[in-house]
XYZ file of C-alpha atoms in Angstrom:
471
model
C -20.311 -0.021 -8.656
C -18.691 -0.078 -5.666
C -20.049 -0.770 -2.106
C -19.129 -0.847 1.516
C -17.625 -3.546 3.762
C -19.884 -3.341 6.199
C -23.242 -2.687 4.977
C -25.221 -3.816 1.532
C -27.073 -0.366 1.284
C -23.913 1.615 0.457
C -23.500 1.853 -3.516
C -20.833 4.564 -5.037
C -20.104 5.212 -8.582
C -15.891 4.736 -9.205
C -15.852 8.693 -8.836
C -17.305 8.723 -5.644
C -15.200 5.963 -4.240
C -11.919 7.906 -5.477
C -12.672 10.653 -3.097
C -13.966 8.696 -0.134
C -12.216 7.243 2.793
C -14.219 5.458 5.317
C -17.727 5.157 4.219
C -20.302 6.722 6.521
C -21.122 3.274 8.108
C -17.296 3.202 9.101
C -16.811 0.413 6.263
C -14.163 0.778 3.686
C -14.852 0.607 -0.312
C -14.920 -2.442 -2.637
C -16.245 -3.848 -6.003
C -19.539 -5.111 -5.891
C -18.896 -7.295 -8.518
C -15.311 -8.868 -8.728
C -14.083 -8.938 -12.930
C -12.907 -12.458 -14.037
C -9.835 -13.121 -16.149
C -9.441 -15.828 -18.332
C -6.651 -17.974 -19.068
C -6.894 -17.110 -22.787
C -6.478 -13.487 -21.174
C -3.388 -14.140 -19.571
C -1.609 -16.140 -22.672
C -2.494 -13.098 -24.621
C -0.923 -10.812 -21.970
C 1.917 -12.870 -21.558
C 4.655 -10.588 -23.004
C 3.054 -7.222 -22.379
C 4.771 -4.215 -20.417
C 3.883 -2.805 -17.232
C 1.887 0.011 -18.464
C 0.144 -2.062 -21.452
C -1.062 -4.697 -18.991
C -2.418 -1.917 -16.595
C -4.473 -0.725 -19.398
C -6.135 -3.947 -19.765
C -6.822 -4.425 -15.900
C -7.516 -1.287 -14.820
C -11.001 -0.463 -17.359
C -12.178 -3.563 -15.560
C -12.764 -1.735 -12.894
C -13.777 1.436 -14.370
C -17.222 2.152 -16.297
C -16.707 3.733 -19.442
C -19.085 6.399 -18.971
C -17.041 7.656 -15.906
C -13.685 7.630 -18.017
C -13.628 6.940 -21.667
C -11.120 4.169 -22.721
C -8.841 6.558 -24.529
C -8.699 9.105 -21.990
C -8.065 6.494 -19.408
C -5.194 4.866 -21.456
C -3.601 8.189 -21.984
C -3.603 8.775 -18.174
C -1.933 5.521 -17.397
C 0.837 6.168 -19.847
C 1.252 9.680 -18.465
C 1.600 7.780 -14.642
C 4.087 5.830 -15.417
C 6.382 7.778 -17.812
C 7.683 9.561 -14.986
C 9.488 6.114 -13.522
C 13.204 6.100 -13.871
C 13.757 2.557 -15.030
C 12.051 1.945 -18.535
C 10.488 -1.246 -17.467
C 8.686 0.295 -14.602
C 9.239 -2.981 -12.330
C 12.469 -4.436 -13.214
C 13.452 -8.121 -11.904
C 16.534 -8.721 -9.939
C 17.593 -12.470 -9.880
C 19.249 -13.354 -6.664
C 22.056 -15.945 -6.060
C 19.385 -17.995 -4.351
C 17.524 -18.040 -7.462
C 14.551 -16.082 -5.727
C 13.319 -13.226 -8.061
C 13.291 -9.679 -6.642
C 10.380 -7.420 -8.321
C 11.997 -3.735 -7.409
C 8.891 -1.572 -7.078
C 10.459 1.330 -6.211
C 12.059 3.163 -9.360
C 9.247 6.202 -9.019
C 9.733 9.564 -7.497
C 9.615 8.873 -3.756
C 11.761 5.532 -4.300
C 8.771 2.961 -3.033
C 6.359 0.732 -4.048
C 3.528 3.090 -3.107
C 4.547 5.432 -6.552
C 3.053 2.605 -8.913
C -0.404 3.112 -7.650
C -0.439 6.864 -6.365
C 0.893 8.239 -9.445
C -1.911 6.952 -11.260
C -4.402 8.142 -8.413
C -3.076 11.495 -8.724
C -3.809 11.636 -12.359
C -7.536 10.538 -11.851
C -7.824 12.807 -9.031
C -6.668 15.618 -11.433
C -9.135 14.281 -14.156
C -12.374 14.641 -11.845
C -11.405 17.648 -10.011
C -10.944 19.792 -13.404
C -14.112 17.988 -14.691
C -15.895 19.496 -11.408
C -14.248 22.541 -10.596
C -13.773 21.862 -7.078
C -11.245 22.048 -4.128
C -10.207 18.379 -2.565
C -8.523 17.965 0.641
C -6.954 14.700 1.125
C -5.963 13.382 4.322
C -2.887 10.698 4.759
C -1.663 8.744 7.534
C 2.031 7.181 6.772
C 4.461 5.237 8.715
C 6.851 5.892 5.950
C 6.457 5.616 2.180
C 2.801 6.574 1.788
C 3.284 10.228 2.890
C 5.987 11.070 0.254
C 4.408 9.075 -2.520
C 1.042 11.069 -2.021
C 2.939 14.019 -2.163
C 4.663 13.412 -5.231
C 1.166 12.109 -7.015
C -0.223 15.688 -5.996
C 2.295 18.483 -5.562
C 1.701 21.536 -7.428
C -2.082 20.829 -7.952
C -3.664 23.814 -7.238
C -7.272 22.159 -6.787
C -6.205 19.199 -4.560
C -4.652 19.887 -0.847
C -2.712 17.206 0.919
C -2.504 17.053 4.799
C 0.244 14.270 5.411
C 0.900 13.031 9.071
C 3.490 10.791 10.435
C 4.635 9.778 13.943
C 7.533 11.203 15.092
C 10.813 9.145 15.471
C 9.198 6.134 14.018
C 10.312 6.878 10.101
C 13.460 6.824 8.666
C 15.469 10.447 8.443
C 15.007 10.228 4.401
C 11.408 9.189 4.687
C 10.952 12.232 6.835
C 13.066 14.219 4.401
C 11.388 13.511 1.599
C 7.904 14.796 2.871
C 8.860 17.918 4.645
C 11.000 19.181 2.215
C 7.922 19.494 -0.113
C 7.356 23.007 -0.115
C 4.422 23.363 -2.373
C 1.282 25.570 -1.234
C -1.069 22.511 -1.566
C 1.108 20.255 0.486
C 0.490 20.271 4.748
C 3.052 17.963 6.660
C 2.481 17.293 10.104
C 4.918 15.240 12.611
C 2.637 13.575 15.331
C 3.809 12.693 18.801
C 2.042 9.394 18.481
C 2.120 6.216 16.523
C 0.926 5.359 13.201
C -2.214 3.557 14.831
C -2.817 6.616 16.903
C -3.050 8.469 13.757
C -5.281 6.123 11.991
C -7.804 6.284 15.130
C -8.293 10.038 14.886
C -8.473 10.039 11.300
C -11.179 7.746 10.981
C -13.034 9.742 13.133
C -13.180 12.771 10.912
C -14.070 10.724 7.890
C -16.904 8.868 9.464
C -18.133 12.295 10.261
C -20.010 12.086 7.011
C -21.421 15.877 7.200
C -17.892 17.446 7.864
C -16.335 14.961 5.067
C -18.759 16.072 2.656
C -18.707 19.710 3.386
C -14.946 19.974 2.677
C -14.564 17.410 0.241
C -12.282 15.099 1.863
C -10.576 12.442 0.289
C -7.687 10.114 1.263
C -4.858 8.180 -0.630
C -3.934 5.637 2.387
C -4.684 2.156 1.433
C -8.128 2.891 2.385
C -8.435 4.461 -0.798
C -10.266 1.907 -3.042
C -8.248 3.184 -6.116
C -5.175 2.154 -4.939
C -6.052 -1.297 -4.150
C -7.181 -1.162 -7.562
C -4.109 -0.439 -9.188
C -2.045 -2.824 -6.740
C -4.046 -5.658 -8.152
C -1.746 -5.257 -11.638
C 1.552 -6.041 -10.111
C 0.102 -9.295 -8.903
C -0.438 -10.223 -12.688
C 2.881 -8.614 -13.892
C 4.651 -10.801 -11.099
C 2.556 -13.962 -12.733
C 3.464 -13.411 -16.328
C 6.837 -12.622 -15.901
C 7.522 -16.120 -14.241
C 4.897 -18.404 -15.130
C 5.476 -20.831 -17.934
C 5.029 -19.903 -21.681
C 1.331 -21.673 -21.889
C 0.420 -20.004 -18.245
C -0.437 -23.297 -16.852
C 1.379 -23.163 -13.769
C 1.285 -21.100 -10.408
C 3.773 -18.519 -9.021
C 4.481 -17.828 -5.325
C 4.273 -14.001 -4.310
C 5.707 -12.830 -1.189
C 4.402 -9.750 0.574
C 5.879 -7.724 3.038
C 2.996 -6.526 5.176
C 1.788 -3.685 7.595
C -1.476 -2.338 6.896
C -2.563 -5.466 4.534
C -3.524 -3.103 1.227
C -1.145 -4.946 -1.038
C -2.067 -8.264 0.383
C -5.568 -7.378 -0.069
C -4.807 -6.645 -3.682
C -3.321 -9.756 -4.167
C -6.656 -11.624 -2.807
C -8.240 -9.826 -5.321
C -5.876 -10.871 -8.015
C -6.633 -14.412 -6.975
C -10.354 -13.938 -6.829
C -10.175 -12.708 -10.498
C -8.858 -15.823 -11.550
C -4.683 -15.172 -11.382
C -3.110 -18.500 -10.183
C -0.915 -16.983 -7.605
C 0.156 -18.365 -4.063
C 0.414 -15.134 -1.640
C 2.657 -15.632 1.330
C 2.719 -12.661 3.854
C 5.909 -11.504 5.823
C 5.813 -9.261 8.791
C 8.195 -7.573 11.158
C 7.983 -7.689 14.909
C 4.794 -6.445 15.105
C 3.366 -9.551 14.230
C -0.366 -9.283 14.643
C -1.388 -10.469 11.009
C 1.045 -13.586 11.335
C -0.669 -14.412 14.724
C -4.120 -13.812 13.429
C -3.269 -16.226 10.166
C -1.804 -18.900 12.685
C -4.154 -19.275 15.499
C -7.199 -16.969 14.437
C -6.411 -14.528 17.432
C -6.555 -10.818 16.746
C -5.340 -8.610 19.428
C -3.444 -5.008 19.778
C -0.321 -4.752 21.895
C 2.145 -1.941 22.171
C 3.587 -0.861 18.604
C 7.001 -1.900 18.516
C 10.056 0.132 16.777
C 11.783 -1.743 14.179
C 14.087 -1.421 11.562
C 11.376 -1.981 8.990
C 9.408 0.868 9.912
C 6.866 1.109 7.355
C 5.428 -2.082 8.729
C 5.400 -0.675 12.432
C 1.331 -1.123 12.575
C -0.611 -2.938 15.205
C -4.113 -2.353 13.374
C -3.774 -3.986 9.745
C -6.732 -1.485 8.986
C -7.272 -3.221 5.530
C -8.044 -6.634 7.232
C -11.910 -6.092 7.140
C -11.366 -5.857 3.100
C -9.719 -9.347 3.198
C -12.401 -10.818 5.102
C -15.215 -8.992 2.942
C -13.387 -10.712 0.185
C -12.885 -14.456 1.479
C -16.320 -14.255 2.873
C -18.103 -13.774 -0.358
C -18.961 -10.199 0.560
C -20.503 -10.880 3.969
C -20.983 -7.536 5.012
C -22.875 -8.465 8.272
C -20.177 -10.729 9.658
C -17.377 -8.222 8.859
C -19.435 -5.258 10.626
C -19.974 -7.701 13.603
C -16.234 -8.463 13.532
C -14.951 -5.013 13.241
C -17.289 -3.777 16.036
C -16.222 -6.249 18.334
C -12.574 -5.703 17.532
C -13.202 -1.753 18.003
C -14.460 -2.185 21.150
C -12.278 -4.769 22.663
C -9.382 -4.496 20.974
C -9.087 -8.298 20.657
C -10.807 -10.838 18.261
C -10.937 -14.511 17.948
C -11.787 -15.300 14.469
C -14.549 -17.785 13.822
C -13.015 -21.447 12.449
C -14.605 -21.108 8.755
C -13.150 -17.472 8.367
C -9.490 -18.621 9.831
C -9.850 -21.503 7.151
C -10.827 -19.039 4.200
C -8.143 -17.176 5.052
C -5.751 -20.227 4.880
C -6.927 -20.891 1.309
C -5.711 -17.859 -0.008
C -2.666 -16.667 2.195
C -0.658 -20.078 2.372
C 1.843 -18.932 4.953
C 2.731 -16.088 6.847
C 6.113 -15.653 8.984
C 7.512 -12.740 11.540
C 11.089 -11.468 11.326
C 12.890 -10.020 13.950
C 15.062 -7.140 13.616
C 18.239 -9.600 13.728
C 16.343 -11.506 11.072
C 16.394 -8.522 9.055
C 19.694 -7.867 9.673
C 20.960 -11.183 8.570
C 19.178 -11.219 5.286
C 20.453 -7.517 4.336
C 24.229 -9.050 4.877
C 23.385 -12.292 3.119
C 22.122 -10.470 -0.197
C 25.213 -8.026 0.166
C 27.823 -10.807 0.506
C 26.332 -13.256 -2.075
C 24.949 -10.764 -4.980
C 26.907 -7.462 -3.986
C 23.295 -5.876 -3.701
C 21.316 -3.999 -1.153
C 17.670 -4.738 -0.224
C 15.623 -2.429 2.235
C 14.725 -4.013 5.642
C 11.300 -4.474 4.197
C 12.070 -6.421 1.389
C 14.385 -8.382 3.936
C 11.251 -9.677 5.816
C 9.836 -11.225 2.403
C 13.579 -13.092 1.907
C 13.681 -14.040 5.319
C 10.170 -15.824 4.893
C 11.654 -17.330 1.845
C 14.345 -18.672 3.492
C 13.030 -20.103 6.341
C 10.369 -22.210 4.413
C 10.925 -25.835 3.477
C 12.380 -26.121 0.183
C 9.759 -28.189 -0.895
C 7.622 -25.549 -0.788
C 8.956 -22.962 -2.808
C 10.750 -23.036 -5.958
C 13.133 -20.192 -6.353
C 12.305 -19.708 -10.042
C 8.720 -19.479 -9.220
C 8.809 -17.204 -6.477
C 9.163 -13.451 -6.158
C 9.526 -11.165 -3.382
C 7.994 -7.771 -3.636
C 10.769 -5.480 -3.187
C 8.655 -2.410 -1.210
C 11.055 0.273 -1.184
C 14.646 1.536 -2.037
C 17.286 0.814 0.213
C 18.224 4.471 -0.260
C 16.355 5.322 2.078
C 17.153 3.140 5.135
C 20.777 4.037 5.981
C 19.977 3.137 9.668
C 19.252 -0.555 8.657
C 22.242 -1.128 6.334
C 24.618 0.548 9.315
C 22.914 -1.631 11.893
C 23.604 -4.679 9.696
C 27.104 -3.875 10.105
C 27.582 -2.854 6.409
C 28.962 0.549 4.887
C 26.102 2.580 3.519
C 27.191 3.990 -0.115
C 26.740 7.533 -0.928
C 23.683 8.164 -3.231
C 23.589 10.988 -5.203
C 19.578 11.419 -5.054
C 20.173 11.317 -1.171
C 22.941 13.996 -1.120
C 20.917 16.159 -3.011
C 17.656 15.632 -0.884
C 19.960 16.397 2.321
C 20.480 19.841 1.137
C 16.704 20.768 0.732
C 15.177 23.150 2.683
C 12.107 21.928 5.111
C 8.811 22.810 6.741
C 6.647 20.819 8.998
C 3.784 21.240 11.947
C 3.789 19.509 14.624
C 1.076 17.841 16.695
C 2.288 17.901 20.070
C 1.438 15.370 22.835
C -1.632 16.255 24.980
C -2.770 17.990 22.125
C -6.421 17.417 20.871
C -4.938 16.045 17.389
C -8.375 15.376 16.029
C -9.359 19.309 16.471
C -6.024 20.296 15.155
C -6.875 18.217 11.801
C -10.069 19.804 11.555
C -8.766 23.371 12.164
C -6.425 22.670 9.151
C -8.823 21.292 6.922
C -11.572 24.229 7.507
C -8.645 26.712 6.696
C -7.821 24.937 3.734
C -11.539 25.146 2.994
C -11.677 29.052 3.434
C -8.595 29.745 1.088
C -9.520 31.949 -1.852
């Protein structure tokens, strides 16, 4: 069973959780019990492929009475069959010795494909069983939107509304979304910030009667299934770089925005995985400041060259608090109420200490820090990294050498550089011509607008009603 981060009274099946964004009490969904992975499990899994490893871990969270084991295994096989690299997540070793886990070989060129390709198949499985239409609503600052589109495009019983902040995603990220012309895909450009979109989207989901009437769901990282599936790449990272006996620790550096990926890392640790987590952010440093001082406050969202991390309200933070406080829903609820009312919060010292035991370090990277890292890797390795991956490399390079051993450190490369010509050019480098990007540029586009001054929440509600009324 899964439960809310903010109350003990809400209990859902996996299927219910899959179709749920925020719960009616305003909380997010998390597992009621955390599965335990033993040392002997790790040793047995040491040489498994990514797909085979997913087949070992995902069933720990889904009762077989909801999805039979054979069906789930086939679903996972299908999900990862469309990746362009046979290893799904290949490894690049840089000149510095640090390992880069390339998570961008899916159809939208970002790590979001890894989880969402499977989420799409899970949604399709349950929708087919119940013969109903579902409307998914997604807010994106870059990569989630196109990955969500790729996961459900063409499905007659699943409609997707994707909203992105105007001028705050890269040109390629926008084109990947607006060129999806499938009748079940509805893309909106919003004249506000990503945090603005999250706020009115949450109000729609917390309206329990409206959400139930229209079968609303989300595949943002508020969706529990995405967090669950992201756990797998932490186990994969560890098993790639640990010693043969699985007796040592591996450091994982996580470029961080909304903290969904970080939540999955902490969950993997609590399942028994011996990884040390390190959190890299851009100039929107609310998470870094919170981890350093316990002060969590919102300021104006800065536009950076790592746009997917341009977030001031890390909405998965309550999940992290829930995990590290041993599922203290009362504390989480109180903290979230304080933060939503005052937009500022001082964490209790005990909670800050609990966070520090899981997240060993964090660092904020300026745009110039990012540019320097992109240049450094190009000059030393003839290899281009995306600006988000560069925040992770910045953390690695700035840490004292005694803290991080390159061969035992992996940076999660969250997106392909193909999406970030602006960042590469601003680093003083030439942007190569990618066949995939040239083909994308030639596609027809379609996009709605939520203009400044409009009631965006009402526009969203009207679109949801329109979809529900389709024959």
